[in-house]
Short mmCIF file of C-alpha atoms and ligand atoms in Angstrom, two decimals:
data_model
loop_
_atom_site.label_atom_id
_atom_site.label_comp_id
_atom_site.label_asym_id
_atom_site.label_seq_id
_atom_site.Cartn_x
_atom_site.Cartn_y
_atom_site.Cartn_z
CA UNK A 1 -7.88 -4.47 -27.18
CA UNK A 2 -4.85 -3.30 -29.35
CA UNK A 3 -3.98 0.26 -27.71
CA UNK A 4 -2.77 -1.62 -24.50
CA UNK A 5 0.21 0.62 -24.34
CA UNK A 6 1.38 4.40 -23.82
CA UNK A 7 -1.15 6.32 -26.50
CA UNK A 8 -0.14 10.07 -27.31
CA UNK A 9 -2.79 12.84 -26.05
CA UNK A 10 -2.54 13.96 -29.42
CA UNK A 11 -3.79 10.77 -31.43
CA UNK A 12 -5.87 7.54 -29.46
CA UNK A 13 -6.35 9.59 -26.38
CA UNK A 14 -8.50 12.74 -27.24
CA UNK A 15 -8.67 15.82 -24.64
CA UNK A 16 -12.17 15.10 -24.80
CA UNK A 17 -11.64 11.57 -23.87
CA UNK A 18 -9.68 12.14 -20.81
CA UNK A 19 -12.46 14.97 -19.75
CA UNK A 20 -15.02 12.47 -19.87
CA UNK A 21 -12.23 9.87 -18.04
CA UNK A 22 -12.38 12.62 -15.60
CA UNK A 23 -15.69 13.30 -15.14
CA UNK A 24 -16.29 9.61 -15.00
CA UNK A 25 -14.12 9.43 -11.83
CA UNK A 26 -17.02 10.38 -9.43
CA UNK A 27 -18.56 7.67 -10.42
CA UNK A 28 -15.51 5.66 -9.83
CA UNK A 29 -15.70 7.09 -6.53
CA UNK A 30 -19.13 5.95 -5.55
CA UNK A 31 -18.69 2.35 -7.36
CA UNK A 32 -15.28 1.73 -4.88
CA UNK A 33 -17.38 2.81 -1.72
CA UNK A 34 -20.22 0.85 -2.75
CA UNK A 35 -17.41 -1.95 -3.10
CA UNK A 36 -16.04 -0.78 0.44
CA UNK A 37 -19.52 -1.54 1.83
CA UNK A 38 -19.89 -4.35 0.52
CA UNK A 39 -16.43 -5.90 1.30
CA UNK A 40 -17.00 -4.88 4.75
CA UNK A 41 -20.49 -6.73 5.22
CA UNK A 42 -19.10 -10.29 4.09
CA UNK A 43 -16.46 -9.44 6.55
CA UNK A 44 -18.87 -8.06 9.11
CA UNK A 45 -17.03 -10.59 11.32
CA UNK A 46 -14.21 -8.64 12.03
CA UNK A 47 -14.32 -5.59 13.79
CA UNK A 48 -12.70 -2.46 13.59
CA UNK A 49 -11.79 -0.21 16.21
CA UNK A 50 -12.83 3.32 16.11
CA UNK A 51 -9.23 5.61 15.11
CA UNK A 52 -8.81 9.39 15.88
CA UNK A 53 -7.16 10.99 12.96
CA UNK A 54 -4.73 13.43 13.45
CA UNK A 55 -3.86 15.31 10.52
CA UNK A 56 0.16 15.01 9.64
CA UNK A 57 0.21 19.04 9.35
CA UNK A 58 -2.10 22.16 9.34
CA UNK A 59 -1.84 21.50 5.41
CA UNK A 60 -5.53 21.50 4.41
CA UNK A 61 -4.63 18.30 2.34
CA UNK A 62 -1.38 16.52 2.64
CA UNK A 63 -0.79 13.60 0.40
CA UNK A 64 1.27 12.03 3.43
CA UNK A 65 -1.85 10.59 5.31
CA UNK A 66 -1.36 7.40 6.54
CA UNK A 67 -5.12 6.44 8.09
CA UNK A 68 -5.74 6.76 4.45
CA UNK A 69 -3.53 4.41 3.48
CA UNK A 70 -4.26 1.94 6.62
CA UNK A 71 -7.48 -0.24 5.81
CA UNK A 72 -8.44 1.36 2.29
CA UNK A 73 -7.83 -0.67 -0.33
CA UNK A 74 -9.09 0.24 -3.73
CA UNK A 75 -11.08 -2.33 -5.48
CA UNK A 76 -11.54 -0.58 -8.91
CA UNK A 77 -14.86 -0.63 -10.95
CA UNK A 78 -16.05 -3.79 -11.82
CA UNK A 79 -17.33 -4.71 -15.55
CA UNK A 80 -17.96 -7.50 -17.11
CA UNK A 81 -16.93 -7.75 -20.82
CA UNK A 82 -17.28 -11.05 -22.84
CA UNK A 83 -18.50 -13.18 -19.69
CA UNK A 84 -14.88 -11.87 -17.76
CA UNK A 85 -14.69 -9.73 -14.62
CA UNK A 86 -12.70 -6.87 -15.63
CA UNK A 87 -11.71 -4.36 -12.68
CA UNK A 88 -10.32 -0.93 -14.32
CA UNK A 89 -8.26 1.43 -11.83
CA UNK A 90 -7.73 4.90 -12.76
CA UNK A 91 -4.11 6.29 -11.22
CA UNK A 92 -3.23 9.88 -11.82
CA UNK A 93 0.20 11.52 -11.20
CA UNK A 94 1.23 14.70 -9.49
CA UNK A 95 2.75 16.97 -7.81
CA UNK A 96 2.84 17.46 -4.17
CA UNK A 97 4.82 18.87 -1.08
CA UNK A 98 4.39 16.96 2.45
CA UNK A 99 5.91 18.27 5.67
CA UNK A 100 8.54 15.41 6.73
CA UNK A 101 8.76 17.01 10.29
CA UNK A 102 7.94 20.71 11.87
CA UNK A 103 10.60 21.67 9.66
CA UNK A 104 11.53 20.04 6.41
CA UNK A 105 8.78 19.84 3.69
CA UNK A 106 9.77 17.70 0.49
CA UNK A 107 8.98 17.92 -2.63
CA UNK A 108 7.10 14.55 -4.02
CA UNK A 109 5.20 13.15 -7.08
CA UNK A 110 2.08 11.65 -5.91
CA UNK A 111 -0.70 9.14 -7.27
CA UNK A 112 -4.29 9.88 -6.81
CA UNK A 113 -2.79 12.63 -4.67
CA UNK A 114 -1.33 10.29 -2.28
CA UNK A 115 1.85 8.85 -1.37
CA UNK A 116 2.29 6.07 -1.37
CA UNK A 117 -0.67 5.29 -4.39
CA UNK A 118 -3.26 3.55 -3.61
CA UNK A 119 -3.39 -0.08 -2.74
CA UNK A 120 -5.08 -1.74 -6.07
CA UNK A 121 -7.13 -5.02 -5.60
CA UNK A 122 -8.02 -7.63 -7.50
CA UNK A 123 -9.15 -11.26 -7.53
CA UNK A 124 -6.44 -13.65 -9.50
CA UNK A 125 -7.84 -14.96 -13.04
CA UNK A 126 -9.42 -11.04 -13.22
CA UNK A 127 -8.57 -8.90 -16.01
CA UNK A 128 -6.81 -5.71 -14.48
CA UNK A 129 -6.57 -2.53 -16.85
CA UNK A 130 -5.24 0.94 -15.24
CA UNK A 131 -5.44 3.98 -16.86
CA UNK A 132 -2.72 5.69 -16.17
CA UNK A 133 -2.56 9.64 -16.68
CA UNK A 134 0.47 11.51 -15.70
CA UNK A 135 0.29 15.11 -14.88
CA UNK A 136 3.23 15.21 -12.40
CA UNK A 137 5.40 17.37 -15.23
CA UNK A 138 8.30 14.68 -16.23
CA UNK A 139 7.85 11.47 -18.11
CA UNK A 140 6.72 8.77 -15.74
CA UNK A 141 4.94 4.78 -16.10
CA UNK A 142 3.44 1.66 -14.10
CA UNK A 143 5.27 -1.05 -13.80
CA UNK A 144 3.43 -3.92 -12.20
CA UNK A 145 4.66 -6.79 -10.64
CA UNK A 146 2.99 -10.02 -11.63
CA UNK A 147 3.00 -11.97 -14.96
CA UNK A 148 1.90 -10.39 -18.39
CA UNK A 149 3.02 -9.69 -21.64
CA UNK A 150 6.06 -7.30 -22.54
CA UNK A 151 3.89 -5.29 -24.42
CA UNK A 152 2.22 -4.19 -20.99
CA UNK A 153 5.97 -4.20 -18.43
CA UNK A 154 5.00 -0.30 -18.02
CA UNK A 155 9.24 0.34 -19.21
CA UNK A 156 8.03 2.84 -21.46
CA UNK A 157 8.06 6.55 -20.48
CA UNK A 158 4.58 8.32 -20.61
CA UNK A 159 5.37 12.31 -21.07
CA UNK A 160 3.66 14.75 -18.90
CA UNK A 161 -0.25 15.65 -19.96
CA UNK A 162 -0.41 11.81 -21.97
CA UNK A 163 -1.95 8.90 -21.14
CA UNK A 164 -1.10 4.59 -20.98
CA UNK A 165 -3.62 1.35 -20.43
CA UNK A 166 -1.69 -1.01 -19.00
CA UNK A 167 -4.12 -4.69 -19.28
CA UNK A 168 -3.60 -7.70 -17.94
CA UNK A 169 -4.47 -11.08 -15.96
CA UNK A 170 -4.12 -10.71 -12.15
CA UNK A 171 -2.12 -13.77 -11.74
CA UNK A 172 -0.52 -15.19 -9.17
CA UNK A 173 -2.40 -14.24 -6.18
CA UNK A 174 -0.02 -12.65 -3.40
CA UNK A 175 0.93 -9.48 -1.90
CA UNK A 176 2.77 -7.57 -4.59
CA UNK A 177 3.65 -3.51 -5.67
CA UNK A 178 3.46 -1.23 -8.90
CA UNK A 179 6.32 1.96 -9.18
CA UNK A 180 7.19 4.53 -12.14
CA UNK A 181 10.12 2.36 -14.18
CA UNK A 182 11.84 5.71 -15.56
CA UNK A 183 15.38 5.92 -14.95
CA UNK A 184 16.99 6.52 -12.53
CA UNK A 185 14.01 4.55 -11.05
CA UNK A 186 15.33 5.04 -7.33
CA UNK A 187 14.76 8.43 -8.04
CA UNK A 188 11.35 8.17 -9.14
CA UNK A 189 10.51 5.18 -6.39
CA UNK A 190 11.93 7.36 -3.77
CA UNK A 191 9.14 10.55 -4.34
CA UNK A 192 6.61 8.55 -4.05
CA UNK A 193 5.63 6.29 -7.44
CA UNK A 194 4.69 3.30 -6.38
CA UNK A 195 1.52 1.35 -4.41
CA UNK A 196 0.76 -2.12 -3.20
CA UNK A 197 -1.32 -4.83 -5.46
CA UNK A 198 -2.54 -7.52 -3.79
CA UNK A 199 -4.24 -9.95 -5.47
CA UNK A 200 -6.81 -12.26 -3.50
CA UNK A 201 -6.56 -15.84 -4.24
CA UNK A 202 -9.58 -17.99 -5.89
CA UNK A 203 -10.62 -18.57 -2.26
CA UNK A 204 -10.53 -15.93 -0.07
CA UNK A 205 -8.35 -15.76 3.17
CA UNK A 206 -10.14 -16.33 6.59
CA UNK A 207 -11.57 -13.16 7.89
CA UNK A 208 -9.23 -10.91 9.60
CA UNK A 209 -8.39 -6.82 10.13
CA UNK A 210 -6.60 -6.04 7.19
CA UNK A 211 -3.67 -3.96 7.29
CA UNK A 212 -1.02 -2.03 5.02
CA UNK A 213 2.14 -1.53 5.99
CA UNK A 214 4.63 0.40 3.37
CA UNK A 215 8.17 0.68 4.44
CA UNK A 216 9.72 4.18 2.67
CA UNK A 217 12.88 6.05 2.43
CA UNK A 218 12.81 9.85 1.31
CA UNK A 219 16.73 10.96 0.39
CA UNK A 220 15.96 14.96 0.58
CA UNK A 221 19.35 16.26 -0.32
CA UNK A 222 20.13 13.72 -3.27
CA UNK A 223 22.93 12.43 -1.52
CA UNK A 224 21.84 8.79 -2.30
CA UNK A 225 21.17 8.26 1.14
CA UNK A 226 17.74 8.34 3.05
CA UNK A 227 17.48 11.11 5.50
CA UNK A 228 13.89 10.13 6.14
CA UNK A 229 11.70 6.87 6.33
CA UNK A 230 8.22 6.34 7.42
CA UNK A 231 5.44 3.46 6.73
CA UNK A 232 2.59 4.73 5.00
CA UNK A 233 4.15 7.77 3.86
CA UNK A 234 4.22 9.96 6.92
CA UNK A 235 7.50 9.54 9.23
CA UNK A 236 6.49 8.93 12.87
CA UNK A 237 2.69 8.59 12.26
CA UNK A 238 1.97 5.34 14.03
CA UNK A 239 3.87 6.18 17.08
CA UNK A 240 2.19 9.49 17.74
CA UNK A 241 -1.48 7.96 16.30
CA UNK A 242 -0.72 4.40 17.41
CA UNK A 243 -2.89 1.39 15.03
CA UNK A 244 -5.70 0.43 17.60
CA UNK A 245 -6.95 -3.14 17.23
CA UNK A 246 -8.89 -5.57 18.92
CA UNK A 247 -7.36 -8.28 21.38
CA UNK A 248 -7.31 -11.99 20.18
CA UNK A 249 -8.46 -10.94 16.93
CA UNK A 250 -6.55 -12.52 13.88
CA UNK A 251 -4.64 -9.49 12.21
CA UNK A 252 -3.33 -9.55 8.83
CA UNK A 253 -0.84 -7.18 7.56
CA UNK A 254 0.27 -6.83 3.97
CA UNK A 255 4.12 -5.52 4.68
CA UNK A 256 6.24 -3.64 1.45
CA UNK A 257 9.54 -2.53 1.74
CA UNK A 258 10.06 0.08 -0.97
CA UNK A 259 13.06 1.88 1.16
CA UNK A 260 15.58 2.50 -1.82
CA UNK A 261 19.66 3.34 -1.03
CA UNK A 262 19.07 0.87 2.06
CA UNK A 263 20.68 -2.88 0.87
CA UNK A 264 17.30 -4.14 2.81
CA UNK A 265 15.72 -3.67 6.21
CA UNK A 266 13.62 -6.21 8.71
CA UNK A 267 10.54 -5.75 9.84
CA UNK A 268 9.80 -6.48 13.93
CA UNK A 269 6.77 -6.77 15.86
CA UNK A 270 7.27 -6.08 19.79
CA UNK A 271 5.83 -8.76 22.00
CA UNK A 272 4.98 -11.43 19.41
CA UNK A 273 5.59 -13.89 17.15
CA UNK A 274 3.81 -13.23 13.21
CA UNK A 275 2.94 -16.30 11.04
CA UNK A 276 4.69 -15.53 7.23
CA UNK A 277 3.54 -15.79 3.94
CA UNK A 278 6.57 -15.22 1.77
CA UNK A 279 5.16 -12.58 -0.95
CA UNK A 280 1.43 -13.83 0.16
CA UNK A 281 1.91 -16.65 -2.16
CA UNK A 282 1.07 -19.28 0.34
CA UNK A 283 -2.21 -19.98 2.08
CA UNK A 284 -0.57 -22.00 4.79
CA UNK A 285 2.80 -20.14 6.69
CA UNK A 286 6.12 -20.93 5.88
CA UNK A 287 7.07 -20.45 9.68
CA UNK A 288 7.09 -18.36 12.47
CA UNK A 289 9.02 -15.33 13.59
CA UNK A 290 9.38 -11.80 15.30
CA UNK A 291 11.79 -10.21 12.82
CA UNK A 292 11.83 -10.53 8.77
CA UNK A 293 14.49 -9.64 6.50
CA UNK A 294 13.28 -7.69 3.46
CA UNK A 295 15.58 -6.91 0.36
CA UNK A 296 13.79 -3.69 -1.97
CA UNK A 297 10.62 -4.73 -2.95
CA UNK A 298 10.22 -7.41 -1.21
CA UNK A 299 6.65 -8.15 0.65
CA UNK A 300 4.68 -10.22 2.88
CA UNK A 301 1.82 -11.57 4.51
CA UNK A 302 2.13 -11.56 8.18
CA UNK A 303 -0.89 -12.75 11.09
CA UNK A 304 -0.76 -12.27 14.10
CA UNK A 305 -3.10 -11.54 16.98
CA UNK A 306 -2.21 -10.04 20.83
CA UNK A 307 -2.88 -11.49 23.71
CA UNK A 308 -2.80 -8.82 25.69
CA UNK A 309 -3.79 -5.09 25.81
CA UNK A 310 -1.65 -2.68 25.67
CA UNK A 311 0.71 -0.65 23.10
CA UNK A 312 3.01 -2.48 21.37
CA UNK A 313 6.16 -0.63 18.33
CA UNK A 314 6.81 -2.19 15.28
CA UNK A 315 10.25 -1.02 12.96
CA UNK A 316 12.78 -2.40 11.34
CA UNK A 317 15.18 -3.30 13.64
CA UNK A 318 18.02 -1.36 12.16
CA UNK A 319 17.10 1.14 14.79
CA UNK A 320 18.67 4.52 12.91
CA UNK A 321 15.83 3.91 10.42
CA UNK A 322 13.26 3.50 13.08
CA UNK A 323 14.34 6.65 15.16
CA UNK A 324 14.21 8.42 11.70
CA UNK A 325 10.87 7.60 11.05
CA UNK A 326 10.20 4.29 10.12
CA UNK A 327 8.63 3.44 13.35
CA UNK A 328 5.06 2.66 14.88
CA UNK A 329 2.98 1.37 17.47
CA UNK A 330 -0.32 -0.93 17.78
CA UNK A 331 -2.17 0.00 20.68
CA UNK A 332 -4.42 -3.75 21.37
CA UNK A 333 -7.94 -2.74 22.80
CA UNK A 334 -9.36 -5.22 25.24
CA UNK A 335 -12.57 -7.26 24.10
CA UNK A 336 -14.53 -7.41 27.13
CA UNK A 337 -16.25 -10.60 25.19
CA UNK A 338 -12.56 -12.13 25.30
CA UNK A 339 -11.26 -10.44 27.91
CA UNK A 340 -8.38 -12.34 29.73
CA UNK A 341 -5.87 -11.69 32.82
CA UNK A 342 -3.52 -10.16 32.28
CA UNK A 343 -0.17 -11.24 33.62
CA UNK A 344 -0.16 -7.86 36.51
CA UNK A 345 -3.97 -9.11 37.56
CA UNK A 346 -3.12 -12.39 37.45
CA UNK A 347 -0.08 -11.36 40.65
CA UNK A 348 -2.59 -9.90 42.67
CU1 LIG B 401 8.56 8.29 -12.55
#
């Protein structure tokens, strides 16, 4: 299609249009549960364990909500147009505050009315269009990492209350990120424009619990500096609502560091040793290791599974980001089926 780039409300993109765009999104809604359901049955292998959600704050909706932002990746709604899949993703930005701590609430721009935006999905050779609305009140855009035309980059500025299709192939498959390009873009990275985008390769990966992990900075007195940093949004989530998962079950987390201001940060797991996948381009690891260096915007694909129950942190180990926020825990829950000594019982 020609209009592949930012259209005016006033001209391509009628009022009408983006009503029925709008209305349409409940079916969006059902299509990507439907898609949920259905990803989870072919992976009906892998089990999940049940999760008490605490809400971040008393808010009655915070866009800070990391079990959102855990195992929920959105899949898009699926056409078919000329004999090609086409999966079309609908991201609209806001405004939002979210309460950093008891104290401090921020100020953020949101996406889907969630920071960070969702985590699109997509098979590689698919064609991937997002229409993009912005309502968050300054000029903002998607820029995607992957490969595609100039034409669809996402440099351009969309201005509040208009709209942008950005289409392309999803090619290469790995684990990669979209963010708001408008100047200065640390600005607009840092409250909350940006989202994970994984695309699957041809064949899938082996069956495993799924996981996204998005490293963040939040610099709440423009100083340049981060004052905050969380993963998924929220600083301190994991530790106080540690990630439960099963014992001896193969664990795969898709790791982003979008932490602006900081040169880069690593990313350690307590207690083990993670397979990598540099930027999920690889279907075999690169090596093994219990820390990772990541520059800004760089991801991975890291497996893993515990041998042993118990709760186990995971930060960067630059520990004045961790004790600032950037910090959880896993808490492994035994599988009687599996169920192994552990080193205490094995003493007695
Ligand atoms: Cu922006």
């Amino acid at each position: 299609m020609p209009n592949n780039f930012a259209l005016g409300q006033e001209n391509l993109w009628s009022r009408r249009q983006l009503l029925k765009l709008g209305l349409a999104g409940a079916g969006v809604t059902g299509a990507t549960a439907l898609l949920h359901m259905l990803n989870a049955q072919s992976k009906s292998i892998v089990k999940i364990p049940p999760m008490e959600a605490i809400a971040p704050t008393n808010a009655p909706k915070n866009a800070a909500n990391p079990m959102q932002v855990l195992r929920n990746f959105d899949y898009g709604t699926v056409k078919k147009e000329n004999g090609r899949t086409i999966r079309e993703f609908r991201l609209t930005a806001g405004t939002s505050i979210i309460q950093l701590n008891s104290a401090v609430s921020y100020n953020i721009w949101d996406l889907n009315g969630r920071i960070p935006g969702p985590t699109l999905r997509a098979k590689q050779g698919d064609r991937v269009r997002v229409l993009f609305y912005n309502q968050a009140g300054h000029s903002h855009s998607l820029h995607f990492h992957g490969v595609h035309p100039a034409e669809m980059d996402g440099v351009r500025p969309v201005s509040n209350g208009s709209a942008a299709i950005y289409e392309f192939d999803a090619e290469p498959y790995g684990v990669h990120l979209y963010h708001c390009h408008i100047e200065p873009v640390t600005r607009h990275i840092a409250k909350g424009l940006y989202g994970m985008f994984i695309i699957d390769p041809p064949k899938p990966r082996p069956p495993a619990d799924e996981i996204a992990l998005i490293m963040a900075g939040y610099d709440i007195n423009d100083d340049n500096r981060n004052e905050f940093y969380a993963f998924n949004g929220q600083p301190h989530y994991y530790m106080d609502n540690p990630i439960r998962i099963y014992q001896n079950q193969l664990i795969r987390l898709y790791v982003l560091n979008i932490i602006e201001f900081d040169p880069a940060v690593t990313f350690h797991l307590h207690a083990n040793f993670f397979n990598v996948y540099p930027t999920g381009m690889t279907l075999t690891p690169t090596h093994k290791a219990d820390v990772i260096t990541m520059g800004v915007a760089e991801r991975h694909i890291l497996e893993f599974s515990f041998r042993y129950p118990g709760k186990y942190m995971f930060h960067p180990h630059q520990d004045a980001i961790a004790e600032n926020g950037c910090m959880g825990q896993f808490e492994v829950v035994a599988d009687s089926k599996n169920a192994i000594s552990t080193p205490k019982n094995s003493l007695q």
